[in-house]
CSV table of C-alpha atoms and ligand atoms in Angstrom, one decimal:
chain,number,residue,atom,x,y,z
A,1,LEU,CA,-13.8,-38.8,31.5
A,2,LEU,CA,-16.1,-38.5,29.2
A,3,LYS,CA,-16.7,-34.7,27.8
A,4,MET,CA,-19.8,-32.9,27.7
A,5,VAL,CA,-20.4,-31.2,24.5
A,6,SER,CA,-22.0,-28.4,23.9
A,7,GLY,CA,-22.2,-27.3,20.6
A,8,PRO,CA,-24.5,-29.4,18.0
A,9,ALA,CA,-25.2,-33.2,18.1
A,10,ILE,CA,-24.4,-34.7,14.5
A,11,SER,CA,-28.2,-36.5,13.6
A,12,ASP,CA,-28.8,-39.8,12.0
A,13,GLY,CA,-28.1,-40.2,7.9
A,14,LEU,CA,-25.1,-37.5,8.3
A,15,ARG,CA,-22.2,-38.9,6.2
A,16,GLY,CA,-19.0,-36.5,7.0
A,17,GLN,CA,-17.2,-35.6,10.3
A,18,LEU,CA,-18.2,-34.0,13.2
A,19,LYS,CA,-15.9,-32.3,15.6
A,20,HIS,CA,-16.3,-30.2,18.6
A,21,ASP,CA,-13.2,-27.7,19.5
A,22,GLU,CA,-11.1,-27.8,17.2
A,23,PRO,CA,-8.2,-25.8,16.6
A,24,MET,CA,-8.4,-23.2,13.6
A,25,SER,CA,-4.7,-23.4,13.7
A,26,ARG,CA,-4.4,-26.4,11.6
A,27,HIS,CA,-7.1,-25.1,8.9
A,28,THR,CA,-5.5,-21.3,8.8
A,29,ALA,CA,-2.1,-20.3,6.3
A,30,TRP,CA,-1.0,-18.9,8.9
A,31,GLY,CA,-1.0,-21.7,11.4
A,32,ILE,CA,-2.8,-19.4,14.1
A,33,GLY,CA,-6.1,-19.2,15.7
A,34,GLY,CA,-8.2,-20.7,18.3
A,35,LEU,CA,-11.0,-23.5,18.9
A,36,ALA,CA,-14.2,-23.3,16.5
A,37,LYS,CA,-16.9,-24.8,18.5
A,38,ALA,CA,-18.0,-26.9,16.3
A,39,PHE,CA,-16.1,-28.0,12.9
A,40,TYR,CA,-18.5,-30.0,10.6
A,41,ALA,CA,-16.4,-31.9,6.5
A,42,PRO,CA,-19.2,-33.1,4.6
A,43,ALA,CA,-19.2,-35.7,2.9
A,44,ASP,CA,-20.2,-34.2,-0.4
A,45,LEU,CA,-23.5,-31.2,-1.7
A,46,ASP,CA,-26.1,-33.8,-0.5
A,47,ASP,CA,-24.4,-35.1,2.7
A,48,LEU,CA,-24.3,-30.2,3.0
A,49,VAL,CA,-27.2,-30.0,2.7
A,50,VAL,CA,-28.9,-32.7,5.0
A,51,PHE,CA,-26.7,-30.6,7.6
A,52,ILE,CA,-27.7,-27.2,7.5
A,53,ARG,CA,-31.5,-28.5,7.6
A,54,SER,CA,-30.2,-31.0,10.9
A,55,GLN,CA,-29.4,-26.6,12.0
A,56,ALA,CA,-31.6,-24.8,11.0
A,57,PRO,CA,-32.9,-22.4,12.1
A,58,ALA,CA,-30.6,-21.3,14.9
A,59,ALA,CA,-27.4,-21.9,14.1
A,60,ALA,CA,-25.2,-19.7,12.9
A,61,PHE,CA,-22.1,-20.8,10.6
A,62,PHE,CA,-19.0,-20.2,9.4
A,63,TRP,CA,-17.5,-21.2,5.7
A,64,LEU,CA,-14.4,-22.0,5.8
A,65,GLY,CA,-12.2,-22.9,2.4
A,66,LEU,CA,-8.4,-23.4,2.7
A,67,GLY,CA,-8.2,-20.9,5.7
A,68,SER,CA,-5.5,-18.7,3.6
A,69,ASN,CA,-6.7,-14.8,3.4
A,70,ILE,CA,-8.6,-15.3,7.2
A,71,LEU,CA,-7.1,-14.4,10.8
A,72,VAL,CA,-9.1,-16.6,13.1
A,73,ARG,CA,-8.5,-14.5,16.7
A,74,ASP,CA,-6.9,-16.5,19.6
A,75,GLY,CA,-10.4,-17.2,20.9
A,76,GLY,CA,-12.2,-19.5,18.7
A,77,LEU,CA,-14.5,-19.1,16.8
A,78,ASN,CA,-18.8,-19.6,19.2
A,79,CYS,CA,-20.3,-21.1,16.2
A,80,THR,CA,-20.2,-24.4,13.6
A,81,VAL,CA,-16.9,-24.0,10.6
A,82,ILE,CA,-18.7,-26.1,7.4
A,83,HIS,CA,-15.1,-27.6,6.2
A,84,THR,CA,-15.5,-26.8,2.8
A,85,ALA,CA,-12.2,-28.0,1.4
A,86,ALA,CA,-13.7,-31.2,2.4
A,87,THR,CA,-16.6,-31.4,0.7
A,88,THR,CA,-15.6,-32.6,-3.1
A,89,ASP,CA,-13.3,-33.1,-6.2
A,90,ASP,CA,-15.3,-32.6,-8.8
A,91,ILE,CA,-13.9,-30.1,-12.1
A,92,GLU,CA,-16.5,-31.1,-15.2
A,93,ARG,CA,-16.0,-29.4,-19.0
A,94,ASN,CA,-18.6,-29.0,-20.5
A,95,GLY,CA,-17.0,-27.5,-24.0
A,96,ASP,CA,-15.8,-24.0,-22.9
A,97,VAL,CA,-17.5,-24.0,-19.6
A,98,VAL,CA,-16.1,-25.9,-16.5
A,99,ARG,CA,-18.4,-26.4,-13.8
A,100,VAL,CA,-16.2,-27.0,-10.3
A,101,GLY,CA,-17.1,-27.9,-6.8
A,102,ALA,CA,-17.0,-24.4,-4.1
A,103,GLY,CA,-14.3,-26.6,-2.7
A,104,VAL,CA,-11.9,-27.3,-4.5
A,105,ALA,CA,-8.2,-26.2,-5.0
A,106,CYS,CA,-7.6,-22.7,-6.8
A,107,PRO,CA,-4.4,-24.5,-8.3
A,108,LYS,CA,-6.2,-28.0,-8.7
A,109,VAL,CA,-8.5,-26.2,-11.3
A,110,ALA,CA,-5.2,-24.1,-13.6
A,111,ARG,CA,-3.8,-27.1,-13.5
A,112,TYR,CA,-7.0,-28.8,-15.4
A,113,CYS,CA,-7.6,-26.0,-17.8
A,114,ALA,CA,-4.4,-25.7,-18.6
A,115,ARG,CA,-4.4,-29.8,-19.6
A,116,GLN,CA,-7.8,-28.7,-20.8
A,117,GLY,CA,-6.1,-26.5,-23.1
A,118,LEU,CA,-9.1,-24.1,-21.8
A,119,ILE,CA,-7.7,-20.5,-21.3
A,120,GLY,CA,-8.3,-18.0,-18.3
A,121,LEU,CA,-7.8,-19.4,-14.6
A,122,GLU,CA,-4.3,-19.6,-15.2
A,123,PHE,CA,-3.9,-17.2,-12.7
A,124,PHE,CA,-5.7,-19.5,-9.8
A,125,ALA,CA,-1.2,-21.7,-9.7
A,126,GLY,CA,-1.3,-19.2,-7.6
A,127,ILE,CA,-4.1,-18.7,-5.4
A,128,PRO,CA,-3.8,-21.2,-2.5
A,129,GLY,CA,-7.3,-21.4,-1.9
A,130,THR,CA,-10.1,-22.8,-3.1
A,131,VAL,CA,-13.1,-22.1,-5.4
A,132,GLY,CA,-15.5,-20.6,-2.8
A,133,GLY,CA,-12.7,-18.8,-1.4
A,134,ALA,CA,-11.5,-17.2,-4.6
A,135,LEU,CA,-16.1,-16.6,-5.7
A,136,ALA,CA,-16.6,-14.3,-2.1
A,137,MET,CA,-13.1,-12.8,-2.5
A,138,ASN,CA,-12.7,-11.9,-5.7
A,139,ALA,CA,-9.3,-13.2,-5.9
A,140,GLY,CA,-7.3,-12.6,-8.7
A,141,ALA,CA,-3.7,-12.2,-9.9
A,142,PHE,CA,-1.9,-10.8,-12.8
A,143,GLY,CA,-4.5,-9.0,-14.7
A,144,GLY,CA,-6.9,-12.1,-13.6
A,145,GLU,CA,-9.7,-12.4,-12.0
A,146,THR,CA,-12.2,-14.3,-10.3
A,147,TRP,CA,-15.4,-13.0,-11.6
A,148,ALA,CA,-14.6,-12.3,-14.9
A,149,LEU,CA,-14.8,-15.8,-15.9
A,150,VAL,CA,-18.2,-16.3,-13.4
A,151,LYS,CA,-21.2,-17.8,-16.0
A,152,ARG,CA,-22.9,-19.1,-12.9
A,153,VAL,CA,-23.2,-20.2,-10.0
A,154,SER,CA,-24.8,-22.3,-6.8
A,155,CYS,CA,-25.2,-21.4,-3.4
A,156,VAL,CA,-27.1,-22.6,-1.0
A,157,ASP,CA,-29.1,-21.0,2.4
A,158,GLY,CA,-28.9,-21.6,5.7
A,159,THR,CA,-32.0,-23.1,5.8
A,160,GLY,CA,-30.6,-25.6,3.5
A,161,GLN,CA,-31.5,-24.2,-0.3
A,162,VAL,CA,-29.8,-24.4,-3.3
A,163,ARG,CA,-30.4,-22.2,-6.3
A,164,THR,CA,-28.3,-21.6,-9.3
A,165,ARG,CA,-27.3,-17.5,-9.7
A,166,ASP,CA,-26.4,-15.8,-12.9
A,167,ARG,CA,-23.5,-14.0,-12.9
A,168,ASP,CA,-25.2,-11.1,-13.2
A,169,GLU,CA,-26.8,-11.2,-9.7
A,170,PHE,CA,-23.8,-10.8,-8.3
A,171,ASP,CA,-22.4,-6.8,-8.0
A,172,ALA,CA,-17.6,-7.5,-8.2
A,173,GLY,CA,-15.5,-5.2,-7.1
A,174,TYR,CA,-11.6,-5.3,-6.3
A,175,ARG,CA,-11.1,-8.1,-3.1
A,176,THR,CA,-15.0,-7.2,-3.0
A,177,LEU,CA,-18.3,-8.9,-3.9
A,178,ARG,CA,-22.1,-7.8,-3.0
A,179,GLN,CA,-24.4,-10.7,-3.1
A,180,PRO,CA,-27.9,-10.7,-3.5
A,181,ALA,CA,-28.7,-12.9,-0.2
A,182,GLU,CA,-27.2,-14.4,3.1
A,183,GLU,CA,-25.9,-18.0,1.4
A,184,TRP,CA,-22.5,-19.4,0.6
A,185,PHE,CA,-21.3,-20.9,-2.6
A,186,VAL,CA,-21.2,-24.9,-3.4
A,187,GLU,CA,-20.5,-24.5,-7.1
A,188,ALA,CA,-19.2,-22.9,-10.5
A,189,GLU,CA,-19.1,-22.5,-14.2
A,190,PHE,CA,-16.4,-20.6,-15.3
A,191,GLN,CA,-17.0,-19.9,-19.1
A,192,LEU,CA,-13.4,-19.6,-20.2
A,193,LYS,CA,-11.4,-19.5,-24.5
A,194,ARG,CA,-10.4,-22.2,-26.1
A,195,GLY,CA,-6.2,-22.7,-26.5
A,196,SER,CA,-3.4,-24.7,-26.6
A,197,SER,CA,-2.2,-27.0,-23.3
A,198,ASP,CA,0.9,-25.9,-23.9
A,199,GLU,CA,0.1,-22.1,-24.2
A,200,GLY,CA,-1.8,-22.8,-20.6
A,201,SER,CA,0.9,-24.6,-19.0
A,202,ALA,CA,2.8,-21.9,-19.9
A,203,LYS,CA,1.2,-19.9,-18.7
A,204,VAL,CA,1.0,-21.3,-15.2
A,205,LYS,CA,4.4,-21.9,-15.3
A,206,GLY,CA,5.5,-18.2,-15.6
A,207,LEU,CA,3.0,-16.7,-13.6
A,208,LEU,CA,4.6,-18.6,-10.8
A,209,ALA,CA,8.4,-17.9,-11.7
A,210,ARG,CA,7.2,-14.4,-10.9
A,211,ARG,CA,5.2,-15.3,-7.7
A,212,ALA,CA,8.0,-17.0,-6.5
A,213,SER,CA,10.5,-14.0,-6.7
A,214,THR,CA,8.4,-11.3,-5.1
A,215,GLN,CA,7.1,-13.2,-2.5
A,216,PRO,CA,7.8,-15.1,0.5
A,217,THR,CA,6.8,-18.7,-0.9
A,218,GLY,CA,8.1,-20.7,1.7
A,219,GLN,CA,7.0,-19.0,4.8
A,220,ARG,CA,3.2,-19.0,6.4
A,221,SER,CA,1.4,-16.3,5.3
A,222,CYS,CA,-1.9,-15.2,4.3
A,223,GLY,CA,-0.5,-13.4,1.4
A,224,SER,CA,-2.0,-9.2,0.5
A,225,VAL,CA,-1.9,-7.7,4.2
A,226,PHE,CA,-4.3,-4.8,2.6
A,227,ARG,CA,-5.7,-4.0,-0.8
A,228,ASN,CA,-4.3,-1.7,-2.8
A,229,PRO,CA,-5.1,1.8,-3.0
A,230,PRO,CA,-6.3,3.4,-5.8
A,231,GLY,CA,-3.0,4.7,-8.2
A,232,ASP,CA,-0.3,2.7,-5.8
A,233,PHE,CA,0.3,-0.6,-4.1
A,234,ALA,CA,-0.2,-1.0,-0.7
A,235,ALA,CA,3.7,-2.6,-0.2
A,236,ARG,CA,5.4,0.4,-1.7
A,237,LEU,CA,3.4,3.0,1.2
A,238,ILE,CA,4.3,-0.3,3.6
A,239,GLU,CA,8.3,0.0,2.1
A,240,SER,CA,8.3,3.4,2.5
A,241,SER,CA,7.0,4.3,5.8
A,242,GLY,CA,10.3,2.2,6.5
A,243,LEU,CA,8.4,-1.6,8.2
A,244,LYS,CA,9.5,-4.1,6.3
A,245,GLY,CA,11.0,-6.7,9.1
A,246,VAL,CA,8.9,-5.3,12.2
A,247,ARG,CA,8.0,-7.7,14.2
A,248,ILE,CA,5.4,-7.6,17.2
A,249,GLY,CA,6.1,-11.7,19.0
A,250,GLY,CA,6.4,-14.5,16.3
A,251,ALA,CA,4.3,-11.7,13.7
A,252,GLU,CA,6.6,-9.9,10.8
A,253,VAL,CA,6.5,-7.8,7.8
A,254,SER,CA,8.2,-9.8,5.0
A,255,THR,CA,11.2,-8.4,3.9
A,256,LYS,CA,10.4,-10.0,0.5
A,257,HIS,CA,7.7,-8.3,-0.4
A,258,ALA,CA,5.9,-5.0,2.3
A,259,ASN,CA,2.7,-5.9,1.9
A,260,PHE,CA,2.9,-10.0,3.0
A,261,ILE,CA,2.9,-10.3,6.8
A,262,VAL,CA,5.0,-13.5,7.5
A,263,ASN,CA,4.7,-16.0,11.1
A,264,THR,CA,8.0,-16.5,11.8
A,265,GLY,CA,7.3,-19.2,14.1
A,266,GLY,CA,4.3,-18.8,17.3
A,267,ALA,CA,2.8,-15.8,16.5
A,268,THR,CA,-0.9,-15.6,18.0
A,269,ALA,CA,-3.5,-13.7,15.7
A,270,THR,CA,-3.1,-10.8,18.4
A,271,ASP,CA,0.5,-10.6,17.2
A,272,VAL,CA,-0.9,-10.8,13.6
A,273,GLU,CA,-3.6,-7.7,14.4
A,274,ILE,CA,-1.4,-5.5,16.0
A,275,LEU,CA,0.5,-5.5,13.5
A,276,ILE,CA,-1.8,-4.7,11.4
A,277,GLU,CA,-3.3,-2.1,12.9
A,278,GLU,CA,0.2,-0.4,14.0
A,279,ILE,CA,0.8,-0.8,10.2
A,280,GLN,CA,-2.4,1.3,9.0
A,281,ALA,CA,-1.6,4.0,11.9
A,282,LYS,CA,1.7,5.0,10.3
A,283,VAL,CA,1.4,4.5,7.5
A,284,LEU,CA,-1.9,7.2,6.8
A,285,ALA,CA,0.0,8.8,10.0
A,286,LEU,CA,3.1,8.8,7.2
A,287,THR,CA,1.6,9.2,3.5
A,288,GLY,CA,-2.0,9.7,4.2
A,289,VAL,CA,-3.8,6.8,3.1
A,290,LYS,CA,-5.0,4.5,5.1
A,291,LEU,CA,-4.9,1.3,4.0
A,292,MET,CA,-7.9,-1.5,3.3
A,293,ARG,CA,-7.7,-4.8,4.2
A,294,GLU,CA,-7.9,-7.3,2.5
A,295,VAL,CA,-7.6,-10.5,4.8
A,296,VAL,CA,-11.5,-10.9,6.9
A,297,ILE,CA,-10.4,-10.9,11.4
A,298,VAL,CA,-13.0,-12.8,12.7
A,299,GLY,CA,-13.3,-14.9,16.0
A,300,GLU,CA,-13.6,-13.8,19.6
A,301,VAL,CA,-10.8,-12.1,21.5
A,302,ALA,CA,-8.5,-15.1,23.8
A,303,LYS,CA,-10.2,-14.3,27.7
A,304,GLU,CA,-7.0,-14.1,29.2
A,305,VAL,CA,-6.8,-17.4,31.7
A,306,GLY,CA,-4.8,-16.9,35.6
B,1,FAD,C1,0.3,-17.6,-0.5
B,1,FAD,C2,-0.6,-16.6,-0.4
B,1,FAD,C3,-0.7,-15.7,-1.9
B,1,FAD,C4,-1.4,-15.4,-1.6
B,1,FAD,N1,-2.3,-15.0,-3.5
B,1,FAD,C5,-3.2,-13.8,-3.9
B,1,FAD,C6,-3.5,-13.4,-5.1
B,1,FAD,O1,-2.7,-12.9,-6.0
B,1,FAD,N2,-4.8,-13.3,-4.9
B,1,FAD,C7,-5.8,-13.1,-4.2
B,1,FAD,O2,-6.5,-12.3,-4.8
B,1,FAD,N3,-5.6,-13.7,-3.1
B,1,FAD,C8,-3.9,-14.4,-2.7
B,1,FAD,N4,-4.5,-14.6,-1.5
B,1,FAD,C9,-5.2,-14.7,-0.8
B,1,FAD,C10,-6.1,-16.5,-1.1
B,1,FAD,O3,-5.9,-17.5,-0.9
B,1,FAD,C11,-7.1,-15.9,-1.8
B,1,FAD,O4,-8.3,-14.7,-0.9
B,1,FAD,C12,-9.0,-17.0,-1.6
B,1,FAD,O5,-9.5,-16.6,-2.6
B,1,FAD,C13,-9.3,-17.5,0.0
B,1,FAD,O6,-9.4,-18.7,-0.5
B,1,FAD,P1,-9.3,-20.2,1.2
B,1,FAD,O7,-10.2,-20.3,0.6
B,1,FAD,O8,-8.6,-19.8,1.2
B,1,FAD,O9,-10.8,-19.2,1.4
B,1,FAD,P2,-10.6,-19.0,3.2
B,1,FAD,O10,-9.4,-17.6,3.4
B,1,FAD,O11,-10.9,-20.1,4.3
B,1,FAD,O12,-12.6,-17.3,3.2
B,1,FAD,C14,-11.8,-16.1,3.0
B,1,FAD,C15,-13.1,-15.8,3.0
B,1,FAD,O13,-14.1,-16.5,2.1
B,1,FAD,C16,-15.4,-17.4,2.7
B,1,FAD,N5,-15.5,-18.7,1.8
B,1,FAD,C17,-14.8,-19.3,1.9
B,1,FAD,N6,-15.6,-19.9,1.1
B,1,FAD,C18,-17.0,-20.2,1.1
B,1,FAD,C19,-17.7,-20.4,0.0
B,1,FAD,N7,-18.2,-21.5,-0.1
B,1,FAD,N8,-19.3,-19.6,-0.2
B,1,FAD,C20,-18.6,-18.3,0.7
B,1,FAD,N9,-17.7,-17.9,1.3
B,1,FAD,C21,-17.0,-18.9,1.3
B,1,FAD,C22,-15.0,-17.1,4.0
B,1,FAD,O14,-16.1,-16.7,4.9
B,1,FAD,C23,-14.3,-15.6,4.4
B,1,FAD,O15,-14.9,-15.3,4.7
B,1,FAD,C24,-3.0,-15.3,-1.1
B,1,FAD,C25,-2.6,-15.8,-0.5
B,1,FAD,C26,-2.1,-16.8,0.6
B,1,FAD,C27,-1.2,-17.7,1.6
């Protein structure tokens, strides 16, 4: 029997891959998440634009990088997911500027820059997401921050219109970004400093070693769940509230780094979400600090079956 498909249909001329009812658990770092109603992996930027135009104006999109900062609820995503990591692997150098497609993985950019002797983006080596995700989150580590190095970006809107925007059109804060319009990133240019390849590689190596010694790198997580409150650390507050190792179902507050929640196997999005709420409630009750989430929660709550 052929399954009836209720989502968007593929139009002529598209070269990417459209899937229906795609498990988001395959596309998130936690390995958790219900089905995406539709899921499009564009062949390249031109193909992405053609796809958006074929779906406009009614379509709702969710822009997915490598799913390293999202919790997709168990009821899935009732919209079309754009799988940007499939779009491009372009990186290009022009003087001290590196131009890179939004779907490229951050560690790949860090390695490229180190080889080229361009300094600034070493911290990307430990961020297991895409450049687009790093722009959207203003990802950062060890003093470095994505938007501190952005020169220009290219964005696409819901009608498929692509435009270039300067950095000063955006308002980037700690793990937040205010954009001038509802658009998504397709490309970025980073302004870097000239150094040596040895210097870049040594910095990358040092940063990765620091990470491995303090974070549960071998387990499924989304990195830091909460933002650090001003002048303090979320991990310190969680640990001092006695929450290290606390579990809900398969979700556990990491015993190595208290601001990480790990999927010890079989965790549902509901397990993680309840654990997040319990951490917030206990830390607030014991320390008076309201922890703000860094992880983005999307999707529908699963309907009860039976
Ligand atoms: C082990 C581990 C360590 C981590 N360490 C750090 C760290 O040190 N510092 C840090 O900042 N983060 C860290 N993170 C979190 C995460 O890697 C970053 O937030 C990363 O930038 C997310 O990128 P992504 O491509 O996975 O985005 P996703 O998780 O796929 O998406 C995150 C958000 O970005 C949006 N988005 C994705 N692509 C685009 C696009 N092209 N245009 C517009 N919006 C887009 C999504 O819609 C979503 O809202 C860590 C995560 C893990 C698992």
